[in-house]
Short mmCIF file of C-alpha atoms (C1' of nucleotides) in Angstrom, two decimals:
data_model
loop_
_atom_site.label_atom_id
_atom_site.label_comp_id
_atom_site.label_asym_id
_atom_site.label_seq_id
_atom_site.Cartn_x
_atom_site.Cartn_y
_atom_site.Cartn_z
CA UNK Y 1 131.39 -167.76 66.47
CA UNK Y 2 130.62 -164.45 67.57
CA UNK Y 3 127.05 -164.33 66.67
CA UNK Y 4 126.18 -167.88 67.98
CA UNK Y 5 127.73 -167.11 71.59
CA UNK Y 6 125.86 -164.04 71.60
CA UNK Y 7 122.78 -165.34 70.91
CA UNK Y 8 123.62 -168.29 73.64
CA UNK Y 9 124.25 -165.03 75.97
CA UNK Y 10 120.52 -164.23 74.99
CA UNK Y 11 119.10 -167.66 76.09
CA UNK Y 12 121.07 -167.70 79.05
CA UNK Y 13 119.76 -164.74 80.32
CA UNK Y 14 116.49 -165.12 79.37
CA UNK Y 15 116.49 -168.63 81.35
CA UNK Y 16 118.22 -167.97 84.69
CA UNK Y 17 119.50 -164.84 86.85
CA UNK Y 18 123.04 -164.22 85.72
CA UNK Y 19 124.99 -162.19 88.31
CA UNK Y 20 128.09 -161.39 86.90
CA UNK Y 21 130.05 -161.65 83.62
CA UNK Y 22 132.13 -163.97 85.24
CA UNK Y 23 129.45 -166.23 85.70
CA UNK Y 24 128.13 -165.74 82.30
CA UNK Y 25 131.45 -167.22 81.12
CA UNK Y 26 130.90 -169.86 83.15
CA UNK Y 27 127.74 -170.85 81.58
CA UNK Y 28 129.03 -170.35 78.08
CA UNK Y 29 131.79 -172.39 78.82
CA UNK Y 30 129.50 -174.98 79.81
CA UNK Y 31 128.21 -175.06 76.27
CA UNK Y 32 131.27 -175.05 74.63
CA UNK Y 33 132.20 -171.48 74.37
CA UNK Y 34 135.70 -170.45 75.94
CA UNK Y 35 135.99 -166.96 76.67
CA UNK Y 36 136.94 -164.61 79.12
CA UNK Y 37 135.07 -161.95 81.15
CA UNK Y 38 136.77 -159.13 78.94
CA UNK Y 39 134.79 -161.00 75.46
CA UNK Y 40 131.67 -161.08 77.62
CA UNK Y 41 131.98 -157.61 78.37
CA UNK Y 42 132.23 -156.52 74.69
CA UNK Y 43 129.23 -159.02 74.08
CA UNK Y 44 127.39 -157.48 76.84
CA UNK Y 45 127.84 -153.85 75.35
CA UNK Y 46 126.93 -155.04 71.78
CA UNK Y 47 123.70 -156.57 72.76
CA UNK Y 48 122.74 -153.46 74.85
CA UNK Y 49 122.19 -155.66 78.12
CA UNK Y 50 122.47 -154.08 81.14
CA UNK Y 51 122.77 -155.01 84.58
CA UNK Y 52 119.79 -154.16 86.56
CA UNK Y 53 119.00 -154.05 90.51
CA UNK Y 54 116.79 -156.92 91.34
CA UNK Y 55 115.52 -155.74 94.70
CA UNK Y 56 116.81 -152.61 96.50
CA UNK Y 57 117.76 -154.50 100.04
CA UNK Y 58 121.28 -154.59 100.86
CA UNK Y 59 122.79 -157.62 99.67
CA UNK Y 60 120.44 -158.07 96.77
CA UNK Y 61 120.95 -160.25 94.49
CA UNK Y 62 121.34 -159.12 90.01
CA UNK Y 63 120.76 -160.36 86.94
CA UNK Y 64 121.36 -159.22 83.44
CA UNK Y 65 118.49 -158.19 81.91
CA UNK Y 66 118.67 -156.67 78.28
CA UNK Y 67 117.44 -153.15 77.81
CA UNK Y 68 115.46 -153.00 74.63
CA UNK Y 69 117.04 -150.25 72.01
CA UNK Y 70 113.59 -148.49 71.34
CA UNK Y 71 113.19 -147.41 74.95
CA UNK Y 72 116.35 -145.60 74.31
CA UNK Y 73 115.11 -144.18 70.73
CA UNK Y 74 112.00 -144.52 70.49
CA UNK Y 75 109.88 -142.14 72.31
CA UNK Y 76 110.13 -138.68 71.72
CA UNK Y 77 109.48 -136.48 74.95
CA UNK Y 78 110.62 -137.89 78.57
CA UNK Y 79 107.11 -136.80 79.96
CA UNK Y 80 105.48 -138.94 77.36
CA UNK Y 81 107.39 -141.88 77.95
CA UNK Y 82 107.29 -142.05 81.41
CA UNK Y 83 103.67 -141.42 81.70
CA UNK Y 84 103.11 -143.84 79.26
CA UNK Y 85 104.84 -146.62 80.53
CA UNK Y 86 104.54 -146.01 84.16
CA UNK Y 87 101.23 -144.44 85.20
CA UNK Y 88 98.34 -147.10 85.89
CA UNK Y 89 95.71 -145.02 86.90
CA UNK Y 90 94.40 -141.40 87.04
CA UNK Y 91 92.00 -140.06 89.40
CA UNK Y 92 91.07 -136.21 90.31
CA UNK Y 93 88.97 -134.46 92.87
CA UNK Y 94 88.60 -130.64 93.58
CA UNK Y 95 92.15 -129.48 92.34
CA UNK Y 96 94.54 -132.70 92.99
CA UNK Y 97 95.22 -135.45 90.85
CA UNK Y 98 96.20 -138.83 92.09
CA UNK Y 99 98.37 -140.95 89.50
CA UNK Y 100 99.28 -144.76 90.38
CA UNK Y 101 102.38 -146.14 89.08
CA UNK Y 102 104.41 -149.46 89.58
CA UNK Y 103 106.35 -149.61 93.06
CA UNK Y 104 108.89 -147.40 93.16
CA UNK Y 105 107.68 -145.57 89.81
CA UNK Y 106 106.28 -142.62 91.43
CA UNK Y 107 109.12 -140.12 91.90
CA UNK Y 108 110.27 -140.69 88.44
CA UNK Y 109 106.94 -139.45 87.09
CA UNK Y 110 106.82 -136.53 89.72
CA UNK Y 111 110.38 -135.68 88.59
CA UNK Y 112 109.18 -135.67 84.70
CA UNK Y 113 105.92 -134.09 85.59
CA UNK Y 114 107.89 -131.00 87.35
CA UNK Y 115 110.06 -130.71 84.33
CA UNK Y 116 107.41 -130.68 81.53
CA UNK Y 117 106.64 -127.09 83.61
CA UNK Y 118 102.54 -127.11 83.00
CA UNK Y 119 101.35 -124.03 83.83
CA UNK Y 120 98.30 -125.62 85.58
CA UNK Y 121 100.33 -127.52 88.04
CA UNK Y 122 101.57 -125.92 91.55
CA UNK Y 123 103.39 -128.77 92.78
CA UNK Y 124 103.82 -132.42 92.75
CA UNK Y 125 104.61 -135.28 95.56
CA UNK Y 126 105.74 -138.33 94.94
CA UNK Y 127 105.87 -141.43 97.56
CA UNK Y 128 106.59 -144.73 96.34
CA UNK Y 129 103.32 -146.11 94.04
CA UNK Y 130 101.50 -142.78 94.12
CA UNK Y 131 102.01 -139.28 92.66
CA UNK Y 132 99.98 -136.27 93.99
CA UNK Y 133 99.62 -133.32 91.59
CA UNK Y 134 98.29 -130.28 92.93
CA UNK Y 135 96.58 -127.76 90.55
CA UNK Y 136 96.24 -124.06 90.55
CA UNK Y 137 92.75 -124.15 90.11
CA UNK Y 138 89.95 -126.48 90.45
CA UNK Y 139 88.89 -125.33 87.05
CA UNK Y 140 92.18 -126.84 85.47
CA UNK Y 141 91.04 -130.22 86.79
CA UNK Y 142 89.21 -131.75 83.82
CA UNK Y 143 91.70 -130.58 81.31
CA UNK Y 144 94.74 -131.68 83.46
CA UNK Y 145 93.22 -135.07 83.92
CA UNK Y 146 92.52 -135.47 79.99
CA UNK Y 147 95.86 -134.80 79.20
CA UNK Y 148 97.17 -137.34 81.17
CA UNK Y 149 94.80 -139.76 79.82
CA UNK Y 150 95.68 -139.12 76.59
CA UNK Y 151 99.28 -139.48 77.46
CA UNK Y 152 98.77 -142.98 78.97
CA UNK Y 153 96.51 -144.45 76.14
CA UNK Y 154 99.07 -144.14 73.58
CA UNK Y 155 100.45 -147.35 75.23
CA UNK Y 156 97.34 -148.68 77.41
CA UNK Y 157 97.87 -152.33 76.47
CA UNK Y 158 101.03 -153.00 78.34
CA UNK J 1 117.13 -135.22 102.53
CA UNK J 2 117.33 -138.45 100.47
CA UNK J 3 114.12 -138.05 98.67
CA UNK J 4 114.92 -134.43 97.13
CA UNK J 5 118.35 -135.59 96.46
CA UNK J 6 117.04 -138.66 94.35
CA UNK J 7 114.88 -136.22 92.79
CA UNK J 8 117.79 -134.23 91.52
CA UNK J 9 119.45 -137.57 90.47
CA UNK J 10 116.58 -138.26 88.27
CA UNK J 11 116.38 -134.46 87.15
CA UNK J 12 120.07 -134.88 86.38
CA UNK J 13 120.29 -137.88 84.11
CA UNK J 14 117.01 -136.51 82.33
CA UNK J 15 119.17 -133.41 81.18
CA UNK J 16 122.55 -134.45 80.26
CA UNK J 17 124.53 -137.32 79.84
CA UNK J 18 126.35 -138.58 82.95
CA UNK J 19 129.11 -141.16 82.70
CA UNK J 20 129.92 -142.44 85.95
CA UNK J 21 128.53 -142.39 89.70
CA UNK J 22 131.48 -139.75 90.79
CA UNK J 23 130.28 -137.75 88.16
CA UNK J 24 127.07 -137.51 89.30
CA UNK J 25 128.32 -136.96 92.85
CA UNK J 26 129.75 -133.96 91.81
CA UNK J 27 126.92 -132.65 90.02
CA UNK J 28 124.79 -133.13 93.04
CA UNK J 29 127.79 -131.37 95.24
CA UNK J 30 127.15 -128.33 92.47
CA UNK J 31 123.54 -128.24 93.91
CA UNK J 32 124.65 -128.32 97.61
CA UNK J 33 124.04 -132.48 97.86
CA UNK J 34 127.39 -133.24 99.31
CA UNK J 35 127.43 -136.85 99.19
CA UNK J 36 129.77 -139.86 98.36
CA UNK J 37 130.00 -142.50 95.37
CA UNK J 38 129.12 -144.88 97.92
CA UNK J 39 125.63 -142.85 98.35
CA UNK J 40 125.07 -142.33 95.04
CA UNK J 41 125.46 -146.13 94.24
CA UNK J 42 122.44 -147.18 97.15
CA UNK J 43 120.69 -144.05 95.48
CA UNK J 44 120.98 -145.84 91.76
CA UNK J 45 120.12 -148.98 93.26
CA UNK J 46 116.86 -147.67 94.87
CA UNK J 47 115.72 -145.59 91.58
CA UNK J 48 116.14 -148.53 89.46
CA UNK J 49 118.69 -146.77 87.20
CA UNK J 50 121.03 -148.43 85.14
CA UNK J 51 123.96 -147.81 82.89
CA UNK J 52 123.84 -148.48 79.20
CA UNK J 53 125.91 -148.82 76.55
CA UNK J 54 125.49 -145.82 74.76
CA UNK J 55 127.05 -147.04 71.33
CA UNK J 56 129.08 -149.97 70.40
CA UNK J 57 132.78 -148.77 69.55
CA UNK J 58 135.53 -148.92 71.73
CA UNK J 59 135.80 -145.76 73.94
CA UNK J 60 132.23 -145.22 74.12
CA UNK J 61 130.94 -142.94 75.99
CA UNK J 62 128.08 -144.21 78.58
CA UNK J 63 125.58 -142.48 80.28
CA UNK J 64 122.85 -143.41 82.94
CA UNK J 65 119.58 -144.24 81.71
CA UNK J 66 116.83 -145.40 84.01
CA UNK J 67 114.51 -148.91 83.36
CA UNK J 68 111.51 -148.24 84.30
CA UNK J 69 109.98 -150.68 86.95
CA UNK J 70 107.63 -151.93 84.69
CA UNK J 71 109.71 -152.88 82.16
CA UNK J 72 110.53 -155.68 84.46
CA UNK J 73 107.72 -156.37 85.65
CA UNK J 74 105.00 -156.08 83.09
CA UNK J 75 104.73 -157.99 80.10
CA UNK J 76 104.20 -161.79 80.78
CA UNK J 77 105.90 -163.35 78.24
CA UNK J 78 109.25 -162.42 77.08
CA UNK J 79 108.19 -163.51 73.68
CA UNK J 80 105.21 -160.96 73.99
CA UNK J 81 107.34 -158.12 75.31
CA UNK J 82 110.00 -158.38 72.78
CA UNK J 83 107.70 -158.58 70.04
CA UNK J 84 105.67 -155.79 71.01
CA UNK J 85 108.64 -153.70 71.58
CA UNK J 86 110.81 -154.46 69.12
CA UNK J 87 109.17 -155.52 66.06
CA UNK J 88 108.43 -152.61 63.75
CA UNK J 89 107.25 -154.62 60.73
CA UNK J 90 105.90 -157.70 59.25
CA UNK J 91 105.71 -158.90 56.04
CA UNK J 92 105.79 -162.57 54.66
CA UNK J 93 106.08 -164.58 51.27
CA UNK J 94 106.10 -168.42 50.40
CA UNK J 95 107.06 -169.86 53.57
CA UNK J 96 109.11 -167.12 55.16
CA UNK J 97 108.76 -163.96 57.28
CA UNK J 98 110.52 -161.09 57.46
CA UNK J 99 110.41 -158.72 60.85
CA UNK J 100 112.02 -155.57 60.90
CA UNK J 101 113.50 -154.18 64.23
CA UNK J 102 115.44 -150.95 65.29
CA UNK J 103 119.13 -151.17 65.03
CA UNK J 104 120.68 -154.05 66.87
CA UNK J 105 116.89 -155.66 67.93
CA UNK J 106 117.32 -158.42 65.61
CA UNK J 107 119.35 -160.89 67.54
CA UNK J 108 116.90 -160.67 70.56
CA UNK J 109 113.64 -161.29 68.56
CA UNK J 110 115.51 -163.94 67.37
CA UNK J 111 116.37 -165.56 70.19
CA UNK J 112 113.00 -164.75 71.90
CA UNK J 113 111.14 -166.75 68.79
CA UNK J 114 113.44 -169.33 69.62
CA UNK J 115 112.71 -170.04 72.36
CA UNK J 116 108.85 -169.82 72.39
CA UNK J 117 109.47 -173.10 70.12
CA UNK J 118 106.68 -172.45 67.94
CA UNK J 119 105.89 -175.99 65.88
CA UNK J 120 105.21 -173.79 62.60
CA UNK J 121 108.92 -172.63 62.60
CA UNK J 122 111.69 -174.76 61.38
CA UNK J 123 114.26 -172.09 62.40
CA UNK J 124 114.97 -168.19 62.39
CA UNK J 125 118.28 -166.04 61.03
CA UNK J 126 118.88 -162.65 63.01
CA UNK J 127 121.17 -160.05 61.32
CA UNK J 128 121.07 -156.40 62.82
CA UNK J 129 117.66 -155.18 62.00
CA UNK J 130 116.10 -158.11 60.23
CA UNK J 131 114.93 -161.23 60.98
CA UNK J 132 114.26 -163.93 58.98
CA UNK J 133 111.85 -166.58 60.19
CA UNK J 134 111.51 -169.95 58.35
CA UNK J 135 108.51 -171.88 58.31
CA UNK J 136 107.88 -175.67 57.95
CA UNK J 137 105.00 -174.88 55.15
CA UNK J 138 103.49 -172.35 53.24
CA UNK J 139 100.17 -173.20 54.54
CA UNK J 140 101.15 -171.39 57.97
CA UNK J 141 102.16 -168.31 56.70
CA UNK J 142 98.89 -166.28 57.15
CA UNK J 143 98.35 -167.78 60.68
CA UNK J 144 101.81 -166.96 62.02
CA UNK J 145 102.06 -163.66 59.99
CA UNK J 146 99.09 -162.86 61.90
CA UNK J 147 100.23 -163.82 64.99
CA UNK J 148 102.61 -161.36 64.82
CA UNK J 149 100.97 -158.75 64.14
CA UNK J 150 98.68 -159.39 67.00
CA UNK J 151 101.34 -159.41 69.20
CA UNK J 152 102.73 -156.76 67.72
CA UNK J 153 99.33 -154.42 67.67
CA UNK J 154 98.95 -154.11 71.21
CA UNK J 155 101.85 -151.98 71.84
CA UNK J 156 102.04 -150.23 68.11
CA UNK J 157 101.41 -146.72 69.15
CA UNK J 158 105.40 -146.13 70.66
"C1'" DT M 1 152.82 -164.19 47.81
"C1'" DT M 2 152.98 -160.33 50.20
"C1'" DG M 3 151.09 -156.12 52.33
"C1'" DC M 4 147.51 -154.02 54.21
"C1'" DA M 5 142.76 -153.84 56.56
"C1'" DT M 6 139.44 -155.78 59.46
"C1'" DA M 7 137.63 -158.37 63.17
"C1'" DC M 8 137.86 -160.99 67.19
"C1'" DT M 9 140.12 -162.21 71.52
"C1'" DG M 10 143.29 -162.57 75.85
"C1'" DT M 11 145.93 -160.51 78.93
"C1'" DA M 12 146.94 -157.35 82.27
"C1'" DT M 13 145.03 -153.29 84.46
"C1'" DA M 14 142.59 -149.32 84.94
"C1'" DA M 15 138.12 -147.45 86.07
"C1'" DT M 16 133.91 -148.11 88.18
"C1'" DT M 17 130.41 -149.83 91.00
"C1'" DA M 18 128.99 -152.33 95.71
"C1'" DT M 19 129.00 -153.59 100.37
"C1'" DG M 20 130.91 -154.71 105.30
"C1'" DC M 21 131.54 -151.91 109.29
"C1'" DA M 22 131.14 -148.34 111.99
"C1'" DC M 23 128.72 -144.00 113.52
"C1'" DG M 24 125.71 -139.94 114.75
"C1'" DA M 25 120.99 -139.09 114.23
"C1'" DT M 26 116.47 -140.15 115.22
"C1'" DA M 27 112.31 -142.60 116.90
"C1'" DT M 28 110.26 -146.08 120.32
"C1'" DG M 29 109.21 -148.32 124.56
"C1'" DC M 30 109.94 -148.93 129.16
"C1'" DG T 1 116.28 -140.78 131.11
"C1'" DC T 2 117.99 -145.09 129.16
"C1'" DA T 3 118.12 -148.79 126.39
"C1'" DT T 4 117.13 -149.94 122.11
"C1'" DA T 5 116.04 -149.94 117.06
"C1'" DT T 6 116.34 -148.01 112.86
"C1'" DC T 7 118.25 -145.02 109.40
"C1'" DG T 8 121.30 -142.81 106.44
"C1'" DT T 9 125.49 -142.31 105.41
"C1'" DG T 10 130.99 -142.16 104.98
"C1'" DC T 11 135.48 -144.81 104.68
"C1'" DA T 12 137.83 -148.41 103.09
"C1'" DT T 13 138.03 -152.07 100.06
"C1'" DA T 14 136.19 -156.05 97.70
"C1'" DA T 15 133.63 -156.92 93.75
"C1'" DT T 16 133.16 -156.38 88.77
"C1'" DT T 17 133.01 -154.11 84.58
"C1'" DA T 18 135.44 -151.89 80.69
"C1'" DT T 19 139.44 -151.43 77.81
"C1'" DA T 20 144.46 -150.49 76.22
"C1'" DC T 21 147.45 -153.01 73.75
"C1'" DA T 22 149.40 -156.98 71.37
"C1'" DG T 23 148.70 -160.97 68.80
"C1'" DT T 24 145.83 -164.22 65.39
"C1'" DA T 25 143.05 -165.40 61.61
"C1'" DT T 26 140.76 -163.71 58.04
"C1'" DG T 27 140.10 -161.62 53.40
"C1'" DC T 28 141.23 -158.75 49.18
"C1'" DA T 29 144.19 -156.20 45.98
"C1'" DA T 30 148.44 -155.61 43.63
#
DNA sequence: TTGCATACTGTATAATTATGCACGATATGC
DNA sequence: GCATATCGTGCATAATTATACAGTATGCAA
C-alpha cells in the first residue's frame, strides 16, 4: 500500500544514507515492497524529498534528505528567512558589520542583503562563513546592527 | 569569475523559477557568464542548492530552491527538528493528541514520532496535514502534550 | 452488470544531472 | 626558466531521475 510504503521510505532515509532511487527501491524490496524506480520517483516527489549534496568534493556521496514543506512556504521575505536561518552572530565596528554563518552560508546571506537594497548599505562581501557589510556612515551602525539582530531573534532557538 | 557567477545564480533563483541547469546556464549567459551545464552542476553542488518538487501533480514544474546548510547540520534530533518546523498546532483529548501541520507534512511528523519510540505512545496515524497520536493511558495526556508544546515552542516564530 | 472515473503502477524512454578526463591558466619552489 | 601543483572549465558520456503511455484494480452510479 502506498501510504505504508511512503512511510517506510521516510524511515529508511532517516536511518541511513541513500544515494539513489534505485537503492531505495532495493531497500524497500528487502522490506517486502516490490516497486520500481519509477514508483520511488513518484513517492519522492509526493513526500517532498530532495537529494542534497553531502559534501562538495568531487566524488562526494549524496543522500536523500527531505525539505520540510514549511521551508518553501512559511517565511515571508527571503532576507528574513535567510538571516533567521543562517546568521549565527552579528558584530559591528566603525562602519562595518560582520555576520557569521554556518560554513558555506555566507554567500547566500550576502546575496539576500544585496537584493534587499537597504540604503545604509554600500556593499557586502561574502566569504565562506563570514559576511562583511559595509555601511555608508558610522552613524548607521547601531540601527543596522539592531535590525539584523531583530531579524535573527525570531528564530534564535535552533 | 566563479564567485560572482555563483552569486548571480543565487540571485537568479531567488527571482524566478528555474527548471533546469541548462536554463540556468542560459540565464547566466544573458548576464555575460558563458558556462556549460557541467559548470552549473558544480556550482549548484557547491552552493548546496537542491531542486525541489513544486507541486505533486504530473507534469508539475520544478524550480531550484536552496536548502540552507543549517538545515542539515543544526538540529540535534530528527524529532525535534520535525516538530519544530512542521507542527502548527497541538490539542489533546482523552488518550488522543492531534497535531496539525502544513499540507503534506503529517506523514513526516508521524514517522519521526514513531522513530522516537516514546513509551507512552502506542501508535500514530498520519494523514495529509493531521497526525493522530494514540496514548497508552489517559493519564499520559498532559505530559505528552506538554512535551510536544515544548519541542514546538523553541521555533514558534516562523 | 455495465460503464465510467480514479488511483496506482510498470515499461520504456526522455530529460536532466553528475563526473572522468584532458586542457589551459595561474601559482609555487627550486 | 622550468618543473610541479592547483584550480576552473569544457567535452563527452555515464548515472540518475522524471514521465508518457498503457494496463490493472477499485469504487460508484445507473
